Coordinates of C-alpha atoms and ligand atoms in Angstrom, one line a residue:
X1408 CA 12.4 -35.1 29.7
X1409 CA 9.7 -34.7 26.8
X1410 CA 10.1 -31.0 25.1
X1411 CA 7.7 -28.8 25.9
X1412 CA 5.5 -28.7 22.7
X1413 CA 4.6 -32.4 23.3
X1414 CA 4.6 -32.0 27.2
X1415 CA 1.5 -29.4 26.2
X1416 CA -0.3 -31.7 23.2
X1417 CA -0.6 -34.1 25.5
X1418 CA -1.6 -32.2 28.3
X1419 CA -4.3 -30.9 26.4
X1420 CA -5.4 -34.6 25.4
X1421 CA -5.2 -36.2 28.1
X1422 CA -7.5 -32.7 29.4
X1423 CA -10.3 -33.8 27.1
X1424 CA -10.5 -37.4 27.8
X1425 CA -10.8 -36.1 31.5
X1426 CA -13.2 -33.2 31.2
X1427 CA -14.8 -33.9 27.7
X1428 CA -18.3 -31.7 28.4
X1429 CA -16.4 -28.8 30.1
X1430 CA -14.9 -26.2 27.5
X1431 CA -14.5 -23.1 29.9
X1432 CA -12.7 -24.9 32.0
X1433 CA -10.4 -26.3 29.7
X1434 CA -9.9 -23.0 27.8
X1435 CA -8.9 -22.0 31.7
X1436 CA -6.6 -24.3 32.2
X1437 CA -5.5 -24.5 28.8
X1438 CA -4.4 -21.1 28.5
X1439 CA -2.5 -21.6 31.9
X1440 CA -0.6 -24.9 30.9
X1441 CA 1.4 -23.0 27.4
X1442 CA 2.7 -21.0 30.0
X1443 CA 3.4 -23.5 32.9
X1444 CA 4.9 -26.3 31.3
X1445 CA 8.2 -24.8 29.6
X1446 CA 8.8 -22.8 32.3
X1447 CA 8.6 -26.3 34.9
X1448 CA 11.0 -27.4 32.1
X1449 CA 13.4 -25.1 32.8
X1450 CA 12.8 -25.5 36.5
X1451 CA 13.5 -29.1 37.8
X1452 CA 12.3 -28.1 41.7
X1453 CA 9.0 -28.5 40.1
X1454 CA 9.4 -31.8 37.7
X1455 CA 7.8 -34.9 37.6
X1456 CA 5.2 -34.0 40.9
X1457 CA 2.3 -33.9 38.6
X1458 CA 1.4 -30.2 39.8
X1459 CA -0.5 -29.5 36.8
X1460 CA -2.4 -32.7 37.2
X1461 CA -3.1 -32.1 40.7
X1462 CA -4.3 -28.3 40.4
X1463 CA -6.7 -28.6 37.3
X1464 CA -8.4 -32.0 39.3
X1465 CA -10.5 -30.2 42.1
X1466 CA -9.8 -31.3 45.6
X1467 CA -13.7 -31.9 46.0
X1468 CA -16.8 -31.2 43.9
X1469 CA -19.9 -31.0 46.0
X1470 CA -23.4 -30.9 43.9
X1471 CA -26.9 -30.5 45.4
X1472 CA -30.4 -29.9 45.2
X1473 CA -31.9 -26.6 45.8
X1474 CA -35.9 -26.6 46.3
X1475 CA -37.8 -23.8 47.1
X1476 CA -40.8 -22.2 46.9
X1477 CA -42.1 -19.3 44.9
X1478 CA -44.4 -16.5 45.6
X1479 CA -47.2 -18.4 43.6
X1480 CA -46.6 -21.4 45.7
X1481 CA -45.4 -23.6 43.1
X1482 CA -42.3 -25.7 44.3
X1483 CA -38.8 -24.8 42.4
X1484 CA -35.9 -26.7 42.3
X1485 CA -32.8 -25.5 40.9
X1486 CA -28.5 -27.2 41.4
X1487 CA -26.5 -26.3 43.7
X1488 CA -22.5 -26.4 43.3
X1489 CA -19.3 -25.6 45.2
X1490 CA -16.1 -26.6 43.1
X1491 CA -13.1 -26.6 46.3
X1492 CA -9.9 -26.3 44.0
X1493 CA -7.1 -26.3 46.4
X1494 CA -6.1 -25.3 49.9
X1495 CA -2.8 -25.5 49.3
X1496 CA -1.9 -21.7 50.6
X1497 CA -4.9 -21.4 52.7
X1498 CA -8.9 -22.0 53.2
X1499 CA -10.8 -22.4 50.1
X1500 CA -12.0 -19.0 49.3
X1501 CA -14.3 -17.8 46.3
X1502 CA -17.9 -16.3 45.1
X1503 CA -20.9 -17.6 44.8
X1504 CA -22.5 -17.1 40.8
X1505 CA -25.6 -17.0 40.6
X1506 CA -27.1 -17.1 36.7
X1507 CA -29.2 -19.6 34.6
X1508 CA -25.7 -20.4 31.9
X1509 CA -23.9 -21.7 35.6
X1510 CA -22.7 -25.3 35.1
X1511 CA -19.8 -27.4 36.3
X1512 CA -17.7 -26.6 33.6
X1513 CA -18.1 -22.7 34.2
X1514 CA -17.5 -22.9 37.9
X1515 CA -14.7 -25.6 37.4
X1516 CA -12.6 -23.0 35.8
X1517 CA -13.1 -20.1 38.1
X1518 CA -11.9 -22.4 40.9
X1519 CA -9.0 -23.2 38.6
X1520 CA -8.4 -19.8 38.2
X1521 CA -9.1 -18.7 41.8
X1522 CA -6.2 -21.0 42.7
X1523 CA -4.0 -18.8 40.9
X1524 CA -5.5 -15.2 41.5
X1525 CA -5.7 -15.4 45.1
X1526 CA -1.7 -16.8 45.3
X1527 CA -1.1 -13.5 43.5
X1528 CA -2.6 -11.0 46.3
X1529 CA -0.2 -12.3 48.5
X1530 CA -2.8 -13.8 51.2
X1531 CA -3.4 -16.8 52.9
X1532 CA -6.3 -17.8 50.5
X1533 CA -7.0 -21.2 48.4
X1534 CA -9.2 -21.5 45.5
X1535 CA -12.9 -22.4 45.6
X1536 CA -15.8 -21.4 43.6
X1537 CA -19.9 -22.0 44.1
X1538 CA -23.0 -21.4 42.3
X1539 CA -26.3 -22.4 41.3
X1540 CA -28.3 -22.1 37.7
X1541 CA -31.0 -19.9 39.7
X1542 CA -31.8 -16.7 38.0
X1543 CA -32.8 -14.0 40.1
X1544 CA -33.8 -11.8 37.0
X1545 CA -37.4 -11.0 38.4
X1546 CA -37.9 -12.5 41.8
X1547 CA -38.8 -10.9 44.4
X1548 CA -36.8 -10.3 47.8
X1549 CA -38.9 -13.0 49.6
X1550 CA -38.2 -15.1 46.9
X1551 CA -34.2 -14.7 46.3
X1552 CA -34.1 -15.4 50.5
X1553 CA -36.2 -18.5 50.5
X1554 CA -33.6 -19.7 47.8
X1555 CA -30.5 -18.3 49.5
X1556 CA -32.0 -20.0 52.7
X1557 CA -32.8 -23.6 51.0
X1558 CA -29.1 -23.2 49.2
X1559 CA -27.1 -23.1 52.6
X1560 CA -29.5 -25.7 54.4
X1561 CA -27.5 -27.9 52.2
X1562 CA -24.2 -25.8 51.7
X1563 CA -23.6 -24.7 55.3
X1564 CA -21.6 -28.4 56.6
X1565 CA -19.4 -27.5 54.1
X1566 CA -18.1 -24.0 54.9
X1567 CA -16.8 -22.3 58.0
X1568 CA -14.2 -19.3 58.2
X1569 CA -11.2 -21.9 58.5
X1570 CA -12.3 -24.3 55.8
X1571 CA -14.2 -22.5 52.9
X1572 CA -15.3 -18.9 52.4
X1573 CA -17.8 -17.8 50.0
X1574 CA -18.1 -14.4 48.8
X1575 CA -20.6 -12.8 45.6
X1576 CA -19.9 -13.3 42.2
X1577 CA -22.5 -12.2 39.3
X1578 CA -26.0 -12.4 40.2
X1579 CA -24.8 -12.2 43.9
X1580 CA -24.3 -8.8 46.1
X1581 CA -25.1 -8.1 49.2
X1582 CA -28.5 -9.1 49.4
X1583 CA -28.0 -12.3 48.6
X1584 CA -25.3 -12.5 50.9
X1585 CA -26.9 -11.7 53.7
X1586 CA -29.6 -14.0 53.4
X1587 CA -27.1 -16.3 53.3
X1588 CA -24.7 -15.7 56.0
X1589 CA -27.9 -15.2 58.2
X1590 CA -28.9 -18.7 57.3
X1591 CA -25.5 -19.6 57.8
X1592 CA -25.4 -17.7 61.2
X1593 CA -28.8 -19.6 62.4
X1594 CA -27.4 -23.3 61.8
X1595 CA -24.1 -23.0 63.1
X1596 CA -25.1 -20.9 66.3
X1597 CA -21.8 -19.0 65.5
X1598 CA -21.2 -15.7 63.9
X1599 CA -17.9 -16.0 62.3
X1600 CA -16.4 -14.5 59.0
X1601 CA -17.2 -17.5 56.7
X1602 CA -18.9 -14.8 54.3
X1603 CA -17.2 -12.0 52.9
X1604 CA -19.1 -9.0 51.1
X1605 CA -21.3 -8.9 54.2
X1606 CA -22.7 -5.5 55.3
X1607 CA -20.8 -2.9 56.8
X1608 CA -23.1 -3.2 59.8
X1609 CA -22.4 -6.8 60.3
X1610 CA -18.9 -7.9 59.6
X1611 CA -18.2 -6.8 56.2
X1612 CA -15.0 -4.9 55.4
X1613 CA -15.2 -0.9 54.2
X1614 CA -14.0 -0.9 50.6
X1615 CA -15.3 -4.3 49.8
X1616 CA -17.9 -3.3 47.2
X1617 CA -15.4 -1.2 44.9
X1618 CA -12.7 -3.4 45.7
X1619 CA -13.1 -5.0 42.5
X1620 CA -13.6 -2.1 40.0
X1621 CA -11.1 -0.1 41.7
X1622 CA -8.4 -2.6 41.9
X1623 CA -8.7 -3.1 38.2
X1624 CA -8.5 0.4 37.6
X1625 CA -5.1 0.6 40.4
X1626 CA -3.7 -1.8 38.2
X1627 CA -4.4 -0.3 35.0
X1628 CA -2.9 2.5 35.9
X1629 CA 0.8 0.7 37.1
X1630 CA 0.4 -0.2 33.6
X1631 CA 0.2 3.0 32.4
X1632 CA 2.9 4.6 34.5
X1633 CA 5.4 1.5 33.0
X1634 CA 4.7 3.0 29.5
X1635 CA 5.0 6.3 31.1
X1636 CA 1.0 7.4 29.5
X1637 CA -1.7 8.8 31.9
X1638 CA -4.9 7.6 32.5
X1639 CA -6.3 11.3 32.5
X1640 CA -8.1 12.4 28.7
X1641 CA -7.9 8.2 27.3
X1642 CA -10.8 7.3 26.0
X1643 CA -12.5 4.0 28.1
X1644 CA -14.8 1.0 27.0
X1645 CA -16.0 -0.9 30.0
X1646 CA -18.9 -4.2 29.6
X1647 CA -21.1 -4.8 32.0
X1648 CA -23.0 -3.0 34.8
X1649 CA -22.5 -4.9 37.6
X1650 CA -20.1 -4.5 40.8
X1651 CA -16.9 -4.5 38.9
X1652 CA -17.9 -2.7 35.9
X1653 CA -19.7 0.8 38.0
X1654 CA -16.8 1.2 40.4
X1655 CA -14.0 0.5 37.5
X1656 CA -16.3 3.5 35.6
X1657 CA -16.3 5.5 38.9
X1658 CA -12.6 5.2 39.5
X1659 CA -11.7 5.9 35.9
X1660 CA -13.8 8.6 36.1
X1661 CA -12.1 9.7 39.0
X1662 CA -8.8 9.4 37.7
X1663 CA -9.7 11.9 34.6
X1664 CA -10.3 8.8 32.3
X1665 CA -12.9 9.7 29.5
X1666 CA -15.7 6.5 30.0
X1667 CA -17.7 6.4 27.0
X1668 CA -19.4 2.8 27.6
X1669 CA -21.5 0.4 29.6
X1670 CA -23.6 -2.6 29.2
X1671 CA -25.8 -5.4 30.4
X1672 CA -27.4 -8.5 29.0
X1673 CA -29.4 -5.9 26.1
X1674 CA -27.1 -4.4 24.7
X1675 CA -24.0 -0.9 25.4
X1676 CA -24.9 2.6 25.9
X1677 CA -22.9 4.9 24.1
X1678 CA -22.1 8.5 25.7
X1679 CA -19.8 10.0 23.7
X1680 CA -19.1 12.7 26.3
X1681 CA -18.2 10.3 28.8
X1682 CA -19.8 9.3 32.3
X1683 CA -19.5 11.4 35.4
X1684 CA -20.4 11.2 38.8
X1685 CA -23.8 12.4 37.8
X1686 CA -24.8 9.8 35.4
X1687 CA -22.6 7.4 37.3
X1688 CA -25.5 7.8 40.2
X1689 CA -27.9 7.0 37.6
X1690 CA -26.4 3.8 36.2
X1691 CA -26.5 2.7 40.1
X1692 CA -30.1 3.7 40.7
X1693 CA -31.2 1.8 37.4
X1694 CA -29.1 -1.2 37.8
X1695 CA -28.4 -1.8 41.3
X1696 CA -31.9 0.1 43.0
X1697 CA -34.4 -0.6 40.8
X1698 CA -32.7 -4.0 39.4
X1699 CA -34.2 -2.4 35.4
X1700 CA -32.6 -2.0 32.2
X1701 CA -29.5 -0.2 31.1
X1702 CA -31.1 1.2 28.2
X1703 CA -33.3 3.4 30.6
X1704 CA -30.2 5.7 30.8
X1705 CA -31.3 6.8 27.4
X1706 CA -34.5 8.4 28.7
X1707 CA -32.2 10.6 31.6
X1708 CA -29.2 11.6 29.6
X1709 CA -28.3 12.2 25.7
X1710 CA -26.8 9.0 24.8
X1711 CA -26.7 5.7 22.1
X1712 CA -28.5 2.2 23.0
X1713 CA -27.3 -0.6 21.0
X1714 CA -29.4 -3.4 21.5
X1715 CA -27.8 -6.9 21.5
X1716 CA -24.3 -5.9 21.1
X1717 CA -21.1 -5.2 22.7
X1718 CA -19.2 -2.0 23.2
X1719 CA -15.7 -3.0 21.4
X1720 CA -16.2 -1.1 17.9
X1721 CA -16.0 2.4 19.8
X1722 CA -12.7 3.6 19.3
X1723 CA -10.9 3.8 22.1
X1724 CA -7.1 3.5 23.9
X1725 CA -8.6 1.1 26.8
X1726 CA -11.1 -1.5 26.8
X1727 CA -12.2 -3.1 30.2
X1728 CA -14.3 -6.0 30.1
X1729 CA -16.2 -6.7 33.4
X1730 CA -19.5 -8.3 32.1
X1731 CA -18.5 -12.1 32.2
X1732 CA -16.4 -15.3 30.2
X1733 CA -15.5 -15.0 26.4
X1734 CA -17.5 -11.6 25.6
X1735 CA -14.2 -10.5 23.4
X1736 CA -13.8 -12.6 20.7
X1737 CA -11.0 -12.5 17.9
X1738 CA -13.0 -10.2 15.7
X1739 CA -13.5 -7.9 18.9
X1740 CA -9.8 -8.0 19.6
X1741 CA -9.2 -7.0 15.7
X1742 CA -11.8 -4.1 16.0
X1743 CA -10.6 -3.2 19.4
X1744 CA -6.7 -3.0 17.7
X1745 CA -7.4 -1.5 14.4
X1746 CA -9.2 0.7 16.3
X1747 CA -6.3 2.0 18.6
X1748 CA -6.7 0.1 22.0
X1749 CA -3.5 -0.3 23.6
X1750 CA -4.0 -1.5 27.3
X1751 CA -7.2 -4.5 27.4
X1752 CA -7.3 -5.0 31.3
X1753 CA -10.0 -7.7 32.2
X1754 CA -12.3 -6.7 35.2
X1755 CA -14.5 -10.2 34.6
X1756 CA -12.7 -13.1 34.7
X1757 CA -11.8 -15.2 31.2
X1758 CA -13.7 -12.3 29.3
X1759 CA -11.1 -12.4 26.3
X1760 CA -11.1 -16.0 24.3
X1761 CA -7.1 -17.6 23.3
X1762 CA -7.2 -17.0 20.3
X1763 CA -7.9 -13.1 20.6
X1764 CA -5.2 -13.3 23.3
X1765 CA -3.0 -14.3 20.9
X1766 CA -3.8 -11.6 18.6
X1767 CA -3.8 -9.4 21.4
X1768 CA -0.3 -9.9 22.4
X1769 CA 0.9 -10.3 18.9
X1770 CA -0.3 -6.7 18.6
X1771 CA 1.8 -5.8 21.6
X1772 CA -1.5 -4.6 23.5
X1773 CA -0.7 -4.2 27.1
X1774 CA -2.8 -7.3 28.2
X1775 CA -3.7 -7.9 31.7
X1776 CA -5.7 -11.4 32.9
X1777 CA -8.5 -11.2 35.6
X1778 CA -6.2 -13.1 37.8
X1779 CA -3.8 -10.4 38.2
X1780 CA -6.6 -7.6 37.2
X1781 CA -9.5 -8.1 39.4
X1782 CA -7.9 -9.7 42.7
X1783 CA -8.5 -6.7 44.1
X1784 CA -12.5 -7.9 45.2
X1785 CA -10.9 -11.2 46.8
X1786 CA -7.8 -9.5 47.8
X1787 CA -10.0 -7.3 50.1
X1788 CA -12.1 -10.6 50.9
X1789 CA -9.1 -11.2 52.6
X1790 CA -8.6 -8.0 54.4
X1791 CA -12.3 -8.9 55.5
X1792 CA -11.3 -12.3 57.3
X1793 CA -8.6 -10.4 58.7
X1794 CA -10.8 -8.0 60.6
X1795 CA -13.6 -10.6 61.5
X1796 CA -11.0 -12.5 63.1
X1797 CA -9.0 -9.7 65.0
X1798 CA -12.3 -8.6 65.9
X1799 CA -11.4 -5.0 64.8
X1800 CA -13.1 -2.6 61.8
X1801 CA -10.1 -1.0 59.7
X1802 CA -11.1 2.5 57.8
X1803 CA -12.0 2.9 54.5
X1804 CA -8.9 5.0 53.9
X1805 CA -6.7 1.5 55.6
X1806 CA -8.3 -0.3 53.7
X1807 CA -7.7 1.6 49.9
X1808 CA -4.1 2.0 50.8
X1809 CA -4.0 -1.8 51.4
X1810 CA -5.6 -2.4 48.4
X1811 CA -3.5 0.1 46.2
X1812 CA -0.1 -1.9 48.0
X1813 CA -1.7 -5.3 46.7
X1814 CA -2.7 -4.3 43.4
X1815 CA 1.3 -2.6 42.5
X1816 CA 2.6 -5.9 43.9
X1817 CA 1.0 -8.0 41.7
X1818 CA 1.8 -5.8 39.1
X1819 CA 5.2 -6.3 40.2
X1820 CA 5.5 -10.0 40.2
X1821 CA 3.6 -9.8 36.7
X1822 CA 6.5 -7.6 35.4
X1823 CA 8.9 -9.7 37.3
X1824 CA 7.8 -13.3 35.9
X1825 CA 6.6 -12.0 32.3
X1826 CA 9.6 -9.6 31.0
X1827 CA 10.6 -9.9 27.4
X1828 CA 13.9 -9.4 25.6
X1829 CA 12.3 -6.2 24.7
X1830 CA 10.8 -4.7 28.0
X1831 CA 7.6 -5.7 27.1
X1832 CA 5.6 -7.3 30.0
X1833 CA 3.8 -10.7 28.9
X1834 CA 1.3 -10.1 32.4
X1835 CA -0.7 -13.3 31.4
X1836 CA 2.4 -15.3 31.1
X1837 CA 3.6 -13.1 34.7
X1838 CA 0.7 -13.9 36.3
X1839 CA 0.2 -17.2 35.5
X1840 CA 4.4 -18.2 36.7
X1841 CA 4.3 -15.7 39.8
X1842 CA 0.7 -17.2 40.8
X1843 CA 1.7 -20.7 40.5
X1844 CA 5.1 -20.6 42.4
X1845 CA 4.1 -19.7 45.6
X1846 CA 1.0 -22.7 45.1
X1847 CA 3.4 -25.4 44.0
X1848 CA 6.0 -24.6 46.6
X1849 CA 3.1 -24.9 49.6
X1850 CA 2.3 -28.2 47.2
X1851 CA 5.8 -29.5 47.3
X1852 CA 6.3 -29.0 51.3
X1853 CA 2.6 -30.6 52.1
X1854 CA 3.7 -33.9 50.3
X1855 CA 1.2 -36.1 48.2
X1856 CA -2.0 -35.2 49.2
Ligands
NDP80 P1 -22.9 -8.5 38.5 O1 -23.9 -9.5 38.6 O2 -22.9 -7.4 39.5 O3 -22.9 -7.8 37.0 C1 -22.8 -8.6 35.9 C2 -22.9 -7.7 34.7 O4 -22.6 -8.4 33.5 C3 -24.3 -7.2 34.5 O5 -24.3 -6.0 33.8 C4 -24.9 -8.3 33.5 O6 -26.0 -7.9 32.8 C5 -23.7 -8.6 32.7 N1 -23.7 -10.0 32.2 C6 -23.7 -11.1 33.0 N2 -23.8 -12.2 32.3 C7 -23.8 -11.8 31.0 C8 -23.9 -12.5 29.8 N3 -23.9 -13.8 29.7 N4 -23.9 -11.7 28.6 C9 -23.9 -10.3 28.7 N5 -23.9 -9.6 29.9 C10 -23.8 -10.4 31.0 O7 -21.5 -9.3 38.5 P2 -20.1 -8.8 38.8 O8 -19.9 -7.4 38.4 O9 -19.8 -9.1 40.2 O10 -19.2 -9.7 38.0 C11 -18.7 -9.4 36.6 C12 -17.5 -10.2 36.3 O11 -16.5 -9.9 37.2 C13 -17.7 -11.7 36.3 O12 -16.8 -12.3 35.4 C14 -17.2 -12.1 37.7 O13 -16.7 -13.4 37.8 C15 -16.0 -11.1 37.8 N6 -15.5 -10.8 39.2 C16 -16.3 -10.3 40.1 C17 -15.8 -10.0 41.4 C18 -16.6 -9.4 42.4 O14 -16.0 -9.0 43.5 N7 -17.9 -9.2 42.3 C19 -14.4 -10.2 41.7 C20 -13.6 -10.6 40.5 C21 -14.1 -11.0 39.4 P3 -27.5 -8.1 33.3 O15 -27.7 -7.1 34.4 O16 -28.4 -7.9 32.1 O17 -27.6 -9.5 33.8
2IT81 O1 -13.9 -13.9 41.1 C1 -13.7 -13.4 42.2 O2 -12.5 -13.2 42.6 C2 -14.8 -13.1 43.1 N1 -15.9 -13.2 42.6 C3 -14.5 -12.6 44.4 C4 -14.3 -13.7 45.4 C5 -14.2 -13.4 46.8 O3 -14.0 -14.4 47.6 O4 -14.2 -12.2 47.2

């Protein structure tokens, strides 16, 4: 049996040669394998049956055209991508990203890392992610539903509530899934639960639209609790203002937690007195209503735009990332530290690069990956299938409570896979063992194949 520093150099080469144009997905997958491979080396169940091989080598790729037609009349024609990861545990289940960076590499690792988040809620899920490099920055609604429309045309053979379930991702609410569900509806003369994130009126689960931003938040505070703090008077930095970054403000907010910062694609608002439900309502109206600017805020309420940067030189205890892959850097993690941020909790998934990881954890900041973190949006995707197939409509209150459960056991088998000599909790290193068990063990009893 090699050691485990050369079990990993080679892993890592032999990743390149395989995936040489894809870096987020071997950063993904990277970051994954320094935990994975010492501890299969101290764990011969799970020797020489190429499970790392196997999970970071997608069960299927399927790529497509998408052509549509704009409002003008001129003919678009944008690709189309579902990456299905594995099905070991379950059906493949993921969002659908919708944004102009989306590539194969991008989508290759949030499958990867799918596979891993959804073992961690607990639930019968496998790992799958979908997209296309459409940007719906700008179109109208006629226009995002021809393109959702044209998108499943293609799509729809592929999925079905027993084989692959989509869900939104950035760039996708539920607008867009809608159109596509009702497209999906309309070819397969069925109405099933192969969406989740549908409406409440059709299907959709209570609770799934703050499921993301509020799990994070759940989580956080297990965190805090472990350390014995309180959320109530730190001072918060959240990116992004989308799904998961609103309802992680709202429930921080909630929770007595002073929120100082938001972003989009422009630039952070700065509000030095902290968001509340008030100004909360506005960020919704600008962002999710009108579909406008964040900087707008500025014209409503007494408050700093910085245009083109991120939020992470604002001193504060927590930082939450929930904008999208790689927006902290290792300069951002050293502002963030010497700044006094003690808890980083990832609402986006991949938002903090290695190497500020590294530093991160070096600097004993309570660190906690987007697959533990956010599983709370696919955790209740789940809870979703659940009630589309029992044909029954739990309450939002059910539902929370659920969610709260989930979210303090994965803390749990974070803590439980990622203690140090110490006490302190290593939840990337948890994560990444506690997700992988329960994957490799459904692996191992499947056989090769
Ligand atoms: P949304 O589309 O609702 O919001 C995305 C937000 O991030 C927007 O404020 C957007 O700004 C900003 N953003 C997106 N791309 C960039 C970029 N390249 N640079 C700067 N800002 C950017 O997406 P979600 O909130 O759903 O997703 C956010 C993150 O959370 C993603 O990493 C996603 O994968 C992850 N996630 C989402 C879940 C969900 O249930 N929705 C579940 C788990 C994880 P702008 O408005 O200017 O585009
Ligand atoms: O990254 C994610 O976990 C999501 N975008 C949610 C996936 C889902 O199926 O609800």
């Amino acid at each position: 049996m090699k050691d485990s520093a050369t079990g990993i150099t080679e892993f890592i080469a032999n990743l390149e040669k395989q995936n040489p144009h894809e870096p987020e997905f071997r950063q993904a997958v990277t970051e994954v394998i320094h935990d994975l491979i010492p501890f299969i080396a101290a764990n011969p169940r799970y020797q020489n049956k190429m499970l790392l091989e196997r999970l970071s080598e997608p069960d299927r790729i399927i790529t497509f055209r998408i052509s549509w037609m704009d409002d003008a009349g001129n003919i678009r024609i944008n690709r189309g991508y579902r990456v299905q990861n594995c099905n070991a545990i379950g059906p493949y289940k993921g969002g659908i990203r919708f944004h102009p960076s989306v590539n194969l590499s991008i989508l290759k690792f949030l499958a990867f890392e799918q596979t891993l988040k959804n073992s961690l809620t607990g639930l019968p899920m496998g790992g799958a992610k979908g997209g296309a490099d459409f940007d719906p920055k700008g179109k109208s609604d006629a226009e995002v539903m021809r393109f959702c429309q044209s998108m499943i045309l293609e799509l729809w053979r592929y999925i079905g509530p027993d084989t692959d379930v989509p869900a939104g991702d950035i760039g996708v609410g539920g607008r867009e899934v809608g159109y596509m569900f009702g497209q999906y509806k309309r070819l397969s003369n069925s109405f099933t639960g192969t969406f989740t994130g549908k409406g409440v009126d059709f299907g959709g689960s209570l609770g799934r639209t703050e499921a993301t931003g509020y799990g994070a938040v759940y989580i956080l505070s297990e965190v805090l609790i472990q350390n014995k703090e309180d959320i109530a008077g730190k001072r918060v930095l959240i990116s992004g203002s989308g799904n998961v970054a609103v309802y992680a403000a709202e429930k921080a907010v909630q929770m007595g937690a002073i929120v100082t910062t938001l972003s989009d694609s422009g630039g952070f608002i700065y509000d030095k007195n902290g968001f509340n439900a008030e100004k909360l309502a506005c960020i919704k109206q600008l962002k999710f209503t009108e579909r406008s600017r964040i900087e707008k805020y500025c014209d409503h309420f007494d408050a700093e735009f910085h245009a083109g940067k991120k939020p992470w030189s604002i001193p504060a205890e927590i930082a939450l990332p929930c904008a999208t892959q790689n927006e902290i850097q290792v300069v951002d993690a050293r502002t963030l530290v010497d700044n006094g941020c003690k808890y980083l909790v990832e609402g986006a998934n991949m938002p903090t690069a290695i190497d500020a990881i590294s530093l991160l954890l070096a600097s004993r900041v309570h660190f906690v990956p987007g697959k533990a973190a956010n599983a709370g949006g696919v955790a209740v995707s789940g809870l979703e299938m659940t009630q589309n197939s029992l044909r029954l409509v739990w309450s939002a209150r059910e539902v929370d409570i659920k969610l709260h459960d989930i979210m303090r056991g994965i803390h749990q088998k974070c803590a439980r896979h990622g203690s140090e000599a110490d006490g302190f909790i290593n939840y990337s290193k948890g994560a990444n063992i506690a997700g992988f068990i329960k994957v490799a063990d459904a692996m191992l009893a499947l056989g090769v194949v």
